[in-house]
Short mmCIF file of C-alpha atoms in Angstrom, two decimals:
data_model
loop_
_atom_site.label_atom_id
_atom_site.label_comp_id
_atom_site.label_asym_id
_atom_site.label_seq_id
_atom_site.Cartn_x
_atom_site.Cartn_y
_atom_site.Cartn_z
CA MET A 151 -114.87 254.46 122.74
CA THR A 152 -112.09 255.17 125.06
CA SER A 153 -112.13 258.00 127.76
CA THR A 154 -109.20 260.24 128.31
CA VAL A 155 -107.57 259.73 131.66
CA ILE A 156 -106.63 262.94 133.67
CA THR A 157 -103.47 262.14 135.86
CA ASP A 158 -101.19 263.65 138.47
CA ARG A 159 -98.44 262.01 136.81
CA PRO A 160 -95.77 264.04 134.86
CA SER A 161 -97.13 264.63 131.20
CA ASP A 162 -95.35 265.31 128.06
CA VAL A 163 -98.29 267.64 127.07
CA PHE A 164 -95.70 270.51 127.77
CA ARG A 165 -93.05 270.23 124.95
CA THR A 166 -92.01 273.69 124.86
CA PRO A 167 -92.23 276.73 127.07
CA GLU A 168 -95.01 277.98 124.86
CA ASP A 169 -96.94 274.86 125.92
CA GLU A 170 -96.49 275.72 129.55
CA VAL A 171 -97.93 279.13 128.88
CA ARG A 172 -100.88 277.76 126.92
CA PHE A 173 -101.74 275.37 129.91
CA ALA A 174 -101.52 278.28 132.32
CA GLU A 175 -104.00 280.11 130.22
CA LEU A 176 -106.27 277.14 130.46
CA MET A 177 -105.83 276.77 133.92
CA LEU A 178 -106.95 280.61 134.44
CA HIS A 179 -110.06 280.09 132.45
CA ALA A 180 -111.02 277.00 134.28
CA PHE A 181 -110.54 278.82 137.50
CA LEU A 182 -112.64 281.82 136.53
CA ASP A 183 -115.29 279.76 134.50
CA PRO A 184 -116.53 276.60 136.02
CA GLU A 185 -118.00 275.55 132.68
CA THR A 186 -114.61 275.41 131.41
CA ALA A 187 -113.33 273.27 134.24
CA ARG A 188 -116.58 270.89 133.79
CA ARG A 189 -115.68 270.70 129.88
CA TYR A 190 -112.10 269.81 130.71
CA ALA A 191 -113.18 267.12 133.29
CA ALA A 192 -115.45 265.76 130.95
CA ALA A 193 -113.38 265.94 127.52
CA PRO A 194 -109.83 267.03 128.29
CA ALA A 195 -108.48 266.47 124.79
CA ALA A 196 -111.06 268.85 123.15
CA VAL A 197 -110.28 271.73 125.69
CA LEU A 198 -106.43 271.09 125.40
CA GLY A 199 -107.05 271.53 121.60
CA GLU A 200 -108.75 274.85 122.09
CA PHE A 201 -105.57 276.13 123.64
CA GLY A 202 -103.31 274.69 121.17
CA LEU A 203 -102.28 271.64 123.19
CA ALA A 204 -102.47 267.97 122.42
CA LEU A 205 -102.58 264.90 124.86
CA GLY A 206 -99.48 263.33 126.01
CA ALA A 207 -97.98 260.56 124.00
CA ASP A 208 -99.59 258.06 126.67
CA GLY A 209 -103.03 259.60 125.92
CA ARG A 210 -103.22 261.19 129.38
CA ALA A 211 -104.13 264.96 130.35
CA PRO A 212 -102.61 266.64 133.18
CA ARG A 213 -105.00 267.44 136.28
CA LEU A 214 -105.89 270.95 136.87
CA PRO A 215 -104.61 272.34 140.16
CA ARG A 216 -107.26 273.34 142.67
CA ALA A 217 -108.43 277.03 142.22
CA ALA A 218 -107.92 279.46 144.93
CA GLY A 219 -111.80 280.08 145.12
CA ASP A 220 -112.43 283.42 146.53
CA ARG A 221 -108.77 284.37 146.71
CA VAL A 222 -108.58 285.14 143.06
CA VAL A 223 -107.75 288.75 142.36
CA ARG A 224 -108.55 290.36 139.11
CA GLU A 225 -106.50 293.27 138.30
CA ASP A 226 -107.20 295.93 135.58
CA PHE A 227 -104.13 297.15 133.87
CA THR A 228 -105.54 298.96 131.06
CA ASP A 229 -104.24 302.30 132.19
CA LEU A 230 -100.64 301.18 131.93
CA GLY A 231 -100.21 302.50 128.56
CA ALA A 232 -97.59 301.69 125.95
CA ALA A 233 -94.61 302.21 128.30
CA GLY A 234 -96.22 300.09 130.99
CA VAL A 235 -95.14 296.53 131.88
CA CYS A 236 -97.35 293.86 133.61
CA LEU A 237 -96.09 290.37 134.34
CA LEU A 238 -98.37 287.54 135.17
CA THR A 239 -97.97 285.82 138.51
CA LEU A 240 -100.06 282.58 138.87
CA CYS A 241 -99.75 281.00 142.25
CA ILE A 242 -101.17 277.40 142.66
CA ALA A 243 -101.50 275.48 145.83
CA ASP A 244 -100.84 271.66 145.48
CA ALA A 245 -103.66 269.68 147.27
CA PRO A 246 -104.47 265.97 146.85
CA GLU A 247 -108.17 266.61 147.17
CA ALA A 248 -108.02 269.02 144.13
CA GLY A 249 -109.18 266.11 141.77
CA ALA A 250 -112.34 265.54 143.70
CA GLU A 251 -113.35 269.13 143.34
CA VAL A 252 -112.98 269.05 139.49
CA ALA A 253 -114.85 265.60 139.46
CA ALA A 254 -117.73 266.98 141.35
CA ALA A 255 -117.84 270.11 139.08
CA ALA A 256 -118.38 267.77 136.19
CA ARG A 257 -121.41 266.03 137.40
#
């Protein structure tokens, strides 16, 4: 059995803008739920599938960026009502040591 390689290289996992949104949702889940991050590190193809994505043509999965940790802020917008508008902002810091953190979480 071959294992999926998680890579920093550009990936063709993102074929449409909707795919980019799906991966952003996956990242959010991984940031807020360590179990999702562990599952992605262990079996990225399965977790990508849960979000309607597939591995790239080269069989590689994109690396998850490092989460902001305690700088993650959850907002409650339930009181906006029907006329309210909420836009999602997802800020990600690129760090070379991000892969080590995900690999450590998988252990």
